[in-house]
Amino acid sequence: MSKSLETKRRVTQFSTPVGLIAAVFAGMFAPAQGRVNGALSTALGDGMPAALISFVTGLVAVSLVLVLTRSGRESMRELPTMIREKTFPWWYMLAGLIGAYYVLAQTITVPIVGVALFTVANIAGRTVSGLLTDSTGFAGGDKRRITFLQVLGSLLAIIGVIWAVWPSLISHGASTEWLLPILFPISAGFFFAFQQAMNGTQTKYYGTPIPATFFNFASGTVALGVVVLFSTLVEPVPGHFPSEWWMYTGGLLGAVFIALSAVLVRYMGTLLTGLGFLAGQLLGSIALDLLVPVEGSNVTFYTISGTLLTLVAVIVASLPSKARATRQKR
């Protein structure tokens, strides 16, 4: 391997507390992106074109950063060498397809199962895959011993999410109609940790998260473009393009989220990074509902207490085990 590629492996490291704070911060961008894309979807009358526009704007923004930054240009120049030397599997650059799959799952299943059940199923899938990718060292990551506290924290996080959305789950009611569709958000959540790990590996060798973020938006844009093309042939988009500029910022928010996750997952693993994102997602949702409420916004005791339980879960999962502490002393 060339010396320059070896040098690029040196990426800024984070302590666990700092990394968790950064993960929570990044997670707050998810509900903001959802709010923006939701408004655009309403204006267009269809969620898929809105998702495509979000990916396109994100791709344009990241492309500019890629061209205007020295680290981005150097990484792209060395990409052919990385592929030729098989530094990492080339298909890792298609991690954005998982993001497109998530959007597709959300668009198809939310009208059937509701937002609350979609969220719970998605988080359950994310948590399981986070444990799996960390324990196996998927995508060249460090194998991490799964501790009792991490498993406990994961279970508490799932319980916290269920409790936070409990009123919506009850109002949606029990029905066998969602038993098959619920597999969609579960699988979308399950693939999420693998996407993070693949982005983390790319970032390790690029030395910057910019190229991995670019390829995420590029592959996701192509995938969603194909889906939207076929869907509009069947039924044209009935809405119109809104004039409000902020409705086109969803891609920018997503770019920040992807770039931060690509860096953080290398040092905290997919499980802790994902739990930090989850806590940030819940905190961001509460902040938006309180500061910029829309129709249907409702911050309840369940929302606040479920979020607090999730924060406790993140802290529990981040605590070092006795075995790890013993190794560190040695």
Short mmCIF file of C-alpha atoms in Angstrom, two decimals:
data_model
loop_
_atom_site.label_atom_id
_atom_site.label_comp_id
_atom_site.label_asym_id
_atom_site.label_seq_id
_atom_site.Cartn_x
_atom_site.Cartn_y
_atom_site.Cartn_z
CA MET A 1 0.00 0.00 0.00
CA SER A 2 1.27 3.48 -0.85
CA LYS A 3 2.66 5.68 1.87
CA SER A 4 0.06 8.37 1.18
CA LEU A 5 -2.76 5.91 1.79
CA GLU A 6 -1.22 4.81 5.04
CA THR A 7 -0.92 8.44 6.11
CA LYS A 8 -4.58 9.06 5.32
CA ARG A 9 -5.61 6.50 7.89
CA ARG A 10 -4.85 9.04 10.62
CA VAL A 11 -8.17 10.63 11.41
CA THR A 12 -8.95 12.73 14.47
CA GLN A 13 -9.94 10.50 17.38
CA PHE A 14 -12.61 11.14 19.97
CA SER A 15 -12.98 10.12 23.58
CA THR A 16 -16.25 8.31 24.29
CA PRO A 17 -17.94 11.26 26.09
CA VAL A 18 -17.02 13.70 23.31
CA GLY A 19 -18.06 11.18 20.68
CA LEU A 20 -21.43 10.63 22.33
CA ILE A 21 -22.06 14.37 22.51
CA ALA A 22 -21.22 14.64 18.81
CA ALA A 23 -23.51 11.69 18.02
CA VAL A 24 -26.40 13.26 19.95
CA PHE A 25 -25.79 16.52 18.10
CA ALA A 26 -25.80 14.72 14.74
CA GLY A 27 -28.97 12.85 15.67
CA MET A 28 -30.79 16.14 16.10
CA PHE A 29 -30.46 16.76 12.37
CA ALA A 30 -32.67 13.72 11.61
CA PRO A 31 -36.01 15.16 12.87
CA ALA A 32 -35.14 18.53 11.31
CA GLN A 33 -34.57 16.79 7.99
CA GLY A 34 -37.80 14.86 8.43
CA ARG A 35 -39.72 18.08 9.12
CA VAL A 36 -38.26 19.77 6.01
CA ASN A 37 -38.83 16.76 3.74
CA GLY A 38 -42.32 16.32 5.17
CA ALA A 39 -43.23 19.90 4.24
CA LEU A 40 -41.81 19.42 0.75
CA SER A 41 -43.70 16.14 0.40
CA THR A 42 -46.97 17.86 1.33
CA ALA A 43 -46.34 20.61 -1.21
CA LEU A 44 -45.56 18.13 -3.97
CA GLY A 45 -48.28 15.71 -2.99
CA ASP A 46 -45.87 12.75 -3.06
CA GLY A 47 -43.09 11.62 -0.73
CA MET A 48 -40.81 9.99 -3.29
CA PRO A 49 -40.11 13.09 -5.41
CA ALA A 50 -39.49 15.00 -2.18
CA ALA A 51 -36.94 12.39 -1.11
CA LEU A 52 -35.26 12.56 -4.53
CA ILE A 53 -35.01 16.36 -4.33
CA SER A 54 -33.47 16.01 -0.86
CA PHE A 55 -30.84 13.60 -2.19
CA VAL A 56 -30.12 15.80 -5.21
CA THR A 57 -29.60 18.95 -3.12
CA GLY A 58 -27.39 17.00 -0.74
CA LEU A 59 -25.38 15.64 -3.67
CA VAL A 60 -24.87 19.13 -5.12
CA ALA A 61 -23.73 20.50 -1.74
CA VAL A 62 -21.30 17.66 -1.05
CA SER A 63 -19.96 17.84 -4.61
CA LEU A 64 -19.08 21.49 -4.07
CA VAL A 65 -17.31 20.67 -0.80
CA LEU A 66 -15.50 17.80 -2.52
CA VAL A 67 -14.20 20.10 -5.29
CA LEU A 68 -13.39 23.10 -3.10
CA THR A 69 -11.49 21.27 -0.33
CA ARG A 70 -7.95 19.97 -0.66
CA SER A 71 -8.64 16.80 1.30
CA GLY A 72 -11.63 16.01 -0.91
CA ARG A 73 -9.69 16.46 -4.16
CA GLU A 74 -6.71 14.44 -2.94
CA SER A 75 -8.92 11.58 -1.80
CA MET A 76 -10.67 11.39 -5.16
CA ARG A 77 -7.34 11.40 -6.99
CA GLU A 78 -6.19 8.44 -4.92
CA LEU A 79 -9.48 6.56 -5.31
CA PRO A 80 -8.35 4.63 -8.46
CA THR A 81 -5.29 3.42 -6.54
CA MET A 82 -7.47 2.32 -3.61
CA ILE A 83 -9.76 0.37 -5.93
CA ARG A 84 -6.85 -1.17 -7.84
CA GLU A 85 -5.10 -2.24 -4.63
CA LYS A 86 -8.44 -3.43 -3.18
CA THR A 87 -7.98 -1.25 -0.12
CA PHE A 88 -11.66 -1.83 0.58
CA PRO A 89 -14.43 -3.51 -1.47
CA TRP A 90 -15.63 -1.13 -4.19
CA TRP A 91 -19.27 -1.85 -3.34
CA TYR A 92 -18.84 -0.02 -0.02
CA MET A 93 -19.27 3.10 -2.13
CA LEU A 94 -22.87 1.99 -2.75
CA ALA A 95 -23.79 2.36 0.93
CA GLY A 96 -26.16 5.13 -0.09
CA LEU A 97 -28.50 2.50 -1.52
CA ILE A 98 -29.37 1.64 2.08
CA GLY A 99 -30.41 5.25 2.63
CA ALA A 100 -32.60 5.07 -0.45
CA TYR A 101 -34.07 1.80 0.82
CA TYR A 102 -34.92 3.50 4.13
CA VAL A 103 -36.76 6.29 2.33
CA LEU A 104 -38.65 3.74 0.25
CA ALA A 105 -39.58 1.77 3.38
CA GLN A 106 -40.76 4.93 5.11
CA THR A 107 -42.85 6.06 2.15
CA ILE A 108 -44.54 2.70 1.68
CA THR A 109 -45.12 1.55 5.26
CA VAL A 110 -45.86 4.70 7.29
CA PRO A 111 -49.33 5.08 5.72
CA ILE A 112 -50.02 1.46 6.71
CA VAL A 113 -48.48 1.07 10.17
CA GLY A 114 -48.15 4.70 11.31
CA VAL A 115 -45.09 6.75 12.27
CA ALA A 116 -44.88 5.39 15.83
CA LEU A 117 -44.79 1.71 14.89
CA PHE A 118 -42.40 2.45 12.01
CA THR A 119 -40.03 4.19 14.46
CA VAL A 120 -40.11 1.36 17.00
CA ALA A 121 -39.52 -1.31 14.34
CA ASN A 122 -36.72 0.70 12.77
CA ILE A 123 -34.95 1.28 16.09
CA ALA A 124 -35.22 -2.41 16.96
CA GLY A 125 -33.56 -3.32 13.65
CA ARG A 126 -30.83 -0.71 14.18
CA THR A 127 -30.03 -1.96 17.67
CA VAL A 128 -29.72 -5.60 16.63
CA SER A 129 -27.48 -4.76 13.68
CA GLY A 130 -25.38 -2.44 15.86
CA LEU A 131 -24.64 -5.34 18.20
CA LEU A 132 -23.92 -7.62 15.24
CA THR A 133 -21.58 -5.32 13.32
CA ASP A 134 -19.59 -4.44 16.45
CA SER A 135 -19.19 -8.05 17.56
CA THR A 136 -18.11 -9.30 14.11
CA GLY A 137 -15.95 -6.33 13.11
CA PHE A 138 -17.92 -5.92 9.88
CA ALA A 139 -16.37 -3.76 7.14
CA GLY A 140 -12.91 -3.91 8.65
CA GLY A 141 -13.90 -2.32 11.92
CA ASP A 142 -12.43 -3.35 15.24
CA LYS A 143 -14.14 -6.34 16.82
CA ARG A 144 -15.75 -5.12 20.00
CA ARG A 145 -16.71 -7.40 22.85
CA ILE A 146 -20.41 -6.92 23.55
CA THR A 147 -20.87 -6.35 27.27
CA PHE A 148 -23.84 -6.91 29.52
CA LEU A 149 -24.17 -3.14 29.98
CA GLN A 150 -24.37 -2.61 26.21
CA VAL A 151 -27.11 -5.21 25.86
CA LEU A 152 -28.94 -3.69 28.84
CA GLY A 153 -28.55 -0.20 27.37
CA SER A 154 -29.87 -1.42 24.01
CA LEU A 155 -32.96 -2.95 25.63
CA LEU A 156 -33.56 0.22 27.67
CA ALA A 157 -33.29 2.31 24.49
CA ILE A 158 -35.93 0.23 22.74
CA ILE A 159 -38.19 0.44 25.81
CA GLY A 160 -37.61 4.21 25.93
CA VAL A 161 -38.67 4.63 22.31
CA ILE A 162 -41.75 2.45 22.81
CA TRP A 163 -42.70 4.50 25.88
CA ALA A 164 -42.12 7.80 24.07
CA VAL A 165 -44.50 6.86 21.24
CA TRP A 166 -46.89 4.81 23.39
CA PRO A 167 -49.95 7.09 22.93
CA SER A 168 -49.56 6.86 19.16
CA LEU A 169 -49.17 3.09 19.32
CA ILE A 170 -52.36 2.78 21.33
CA SER A 171 -54.32 5.09 19.08
CA HIS A 172 -53.17 3.18 15.99
CA GLY A 173 -54.62 0.01 17.44
CA ALA A 174 -53.69 -3.62 17.02
CA SER A 175 -54.15 -5.09 13.56
CA THR A 176 -52.81 -8.05 11.64
CA GLU A 177 -52.55 -5.81 8.56
CA TRP A 178 -49.16 -4.48 9.71
CA LEU A 179 -47.53 -7.85 10.47
CA LEU A 180 -46.00 -8.20 6.98
CA PRO A 181 -45.34 -4.46 6.26
CA ILE A 182 -43.52 -4.12 9.59
CA LEU A 183 -40.68 -6.23 8.16
CA PHE A 184 -39.86 -3.31 5.88
CA PRO A 185 -38.83 -0.81 8.61
CA ILE A 186 -37.17 -3.59 10.63
CA SER A 187 -34.96 -4.49 7.67
CA ALA A 188 -34.30 -0.81 6.88
CA GLY A 189 -33.13 -0.31 10.46
CA PHE A 190 -31.11 -3.52 10.36
CA PHE A 191 -29.15 -2.36 7.31
CA PHE A 192 -28.48 1.05 8.89
CA ALA A 193 -25.53 -0.13 11.01
CA PHE A 194 -23.98 -1.82 7.98
CA GLN A 195 -24.22 1.46 6.08
CA GLN A 196 -22.47 3.24 8.95
CA ALA A 197 -19.71 0.61 9.06
CA MET A 198 -19.13 0.81 5.30
CA ASN A 199 -18.93 4.62 5.47
CA GLY A 200 -16.58 4.37 8.43
CA THR A 201 -14.21 2.10 6.53
CA GLN A 202 -14.12 4.45 3.56
CA THR A 203 -13.42 7.40 5.87
CA LYS A 204 -10.57 5.47 7.48
CA TYR A 205 -8.72 5.27 4.17
CA TYR A 206 -9.79 8.58 2.66
CA GLY A 207 -8.80 10.41 5.82
CA THR A 208 -11.95 12.54 5.46
CA PRO A 209 -15.70 11.74 5.45
CA ILE A 210 -16.34 13.89 2.35
CA PRO A 211 -15.91 11.20 -0.37
CA ALA A 212 -17.99 8.64 1.57
CA THR A 213 -20.74 11.23 1.99
CA PHE A 214 -20.55 12.05 -1.72
CA PHE A 215 -20.91 8.42 -2.78
CA ASN A 216 -23.83 7.96 -0.38
CA PHE A 217 -25.76 10.76 -2.04
CA ALA A 218 -24.68 9.73 -5.54
CA SER A 219 -25.83 6.11 -5.27
CA GLY A 220 -28.98 7.07 -3.34
CA THR A 221 -29.88 9.71 -5.94
CA VAL A 222 -29.57 7.21 -8.80
CA ALA A 223 -31.67 4.61 -6.98
CA LEU A 224 -34.43 7.06 -6.03
CA GLY A 225 -34.30 8.61 -9.50
CA VAL A 226 -35.14 5.25 -11.07
CA VAL A 227 -38.00 4.67 -8.63
CA VAL A 228 -39.45 8.15 -9.15
CA LEU A 229 -39.14 7.84 -12.93
CA PHE A 230 -41.21 4.67 -13.01
CA SER A 231 -43.74 5.96 -10.45
CA THR A 232 -44.35 9.20 -12.37
CA LEU A 233 -44.98 7.22 -15.56
CA VAL A 234 -47.89 5.57 -13.76
CA GLU A 235 -49.13 8.66 -11.90
CA PRO A 236 -47.64 12.15 -12.40
CA VAL A 237 -46.78 14.23 -9.34
CA PRO A 238 -49.91 16.32 -8.65
CA GLY A 239 -48.27 19.09 -6.62
CA HIS A 240 -46.09 22.06 -7.48
CA PHE A 241 -42.59 23.14 -6.56
CA PRO A 242 -42.80 25.45 -3.54
CA SER A 243 -40.99 28.78 -3.45
CA GLU A 244 -39.88 28.49 0.21
CA TRP A 245 -36.10 28.01 0.13
CA TRP A 246 -35.92 26.11 3.42
CA MET A 247 -37.90 23.20 1.97
CA TYR A 248 -34.82 22.35 -0.11
CA THR A 249 -32.37 22.11 2.81
CA GLY A 250 -33.15 18.49 3.74
CA GLY A 251 -30.15 17.23 1.78
CA LEU A 252 -27.79 19.59 3.64
CA LEU A 253 -29.02 18.31 7.00
CA GLY A 254 -28.61 14.73 5.82
CA ALA A 255 -25.06 15.43 4.64
CA VAL A 256 -24.03 16.63 8.10
CA PHE A 257 -25.54 13.51 9.66
CA ILE A 258 -23.79 11.11 7.27
CA ALA A 259 -20.41 12.84 7.52
CA LEU A 260 -20.41 12.82 11.33
CA SER A 261 -21.53 9.19 11.51
CA ALA A 262 -18.77 8.13 9.11
CA VAL A 263 -16.19 9.55 11.52
CA LEU A 264 -17.75 8.58 14.85
CA VAL A 265 -18.40 4.93 14.01
CA ARG A 266 -14.66 4.30 13.66
CA TYR A 267 -14.03 5.09 17.32
CA MET A 268 -17.22 4.20 19.18
CA GLY A 269 -18.60 1.38 17.05
CA THR A 270 -21.98 1.28 15.36
CA LEU A 271 -23.94 0.44 18.51
CA LEU A 272 -22.89 3.41 20.66
CA THR A 273 -22.97 5.75 17.69
CA GLY A 274 -26.48 4.59 16.82
CA LEU A 275 -27.72 4.99 20.40
CA GLY A 276 -26.29 8.51 20.49
CA PHE A 277 -28.12 9.28 17.24
CA LEU A 278 -31.33 7.92 18.74
CA ALA A 279 -31.06 10.14 21.81
CA GLY A 280 -30.39 13.15 19.60
CA GLN A 281 -33.32 12.25 17.38
CA LEU A 282 -35.73 12.23 20.32
CA LEU A 283 -34.30 15.44 21.80
CA GLY A 284 -34.47 17.15 18.42
CA SER A 285 -38.08 16.06 17.95
CA ILE A 286 -39.07 17.54 21.32
CA ALA A 287 -37.25 20.79 20.54
CA LEU A 288 -38.99 21.14 17.19
CA ASP A 289 -42.42 20.36 18.63
CA LEU A 290 -41.92 22.96 21.36
CA LEU A 291 -40.22 25.71 19.36
CA VAL A 292 -41.68 25.22 15.87
CA PRO A 293 -44.91 23.26 16.37
CA VAL A 294 -46.96 22.02 13.45
CA GLU A 295 -50.31 20.30 13.26
CA GLY A 296 -50.09 17.06 15.23
CA SER A 297 -47.17 18.21 17.40
CA ASN A 298 -47.70 17.03 20.96
CA VAL A 299 -45.07 16.84 23.69
CA THR A 300 -46.44 14.65 26.48
CA PHE A 301 -45.24 13.02 29.66
CA TYR A 302 -44.61 9.88 27.61
CA THR A 303 -42.42 11.78 25.14
CA ILE A 304 -40.26 13.41 27.81
CA SER A 305 -39.94 10.39 30.10
CA GLY A 306 -39.23 8.07 27.16
CA THR A 307 -36.50 10.40 25.96
CA LEU A 308 -34.96 10.58 29.43
CA LEU A 309 -34.98 6.77 29.61
CA THR A 310 -33.21 6.65 26.25
CA LEU A 311 -30.55 9.05 27.51
CA VAL A 312 -30.04 6.79 30.54
CA ALA A 313 -29.75 3.85 28.14
CA VAL A 314 -26.97 5.60 26.20
CA ILE A 315 -25.07 6.31 29.42
CA VAL A 316 -25.47 2.70 30.58
CA ALA A 317 -24.27 1.30 27.25
CA SER A 318 -21.20 3.57 27.30
CA LEU A 319 -20.04 2.53 30.77
CA PRO A 320 -16.92 0.35 30.74
CA SER A 321 -17.35 -3.22 31.88
CA LYS A 322 -15.28 -4.68 34.70
CA ALA A 323 -13.38 -6.82 32.24
CA ARG A 324 -12.55 -3.82 30.04
CA ALA A 325 -11.48 -1.78 33.06
CA THR A 326 -9.19 -4.61 34.21
CA ARG A 327 -7.55 -4.76 30.76
CA GLN A 328 -7.03 -1.00 30.75
CA LYS A 329 -5.29 -1.14 34.16
CA ARG A 330 -2.96 -3.81 32.88
#
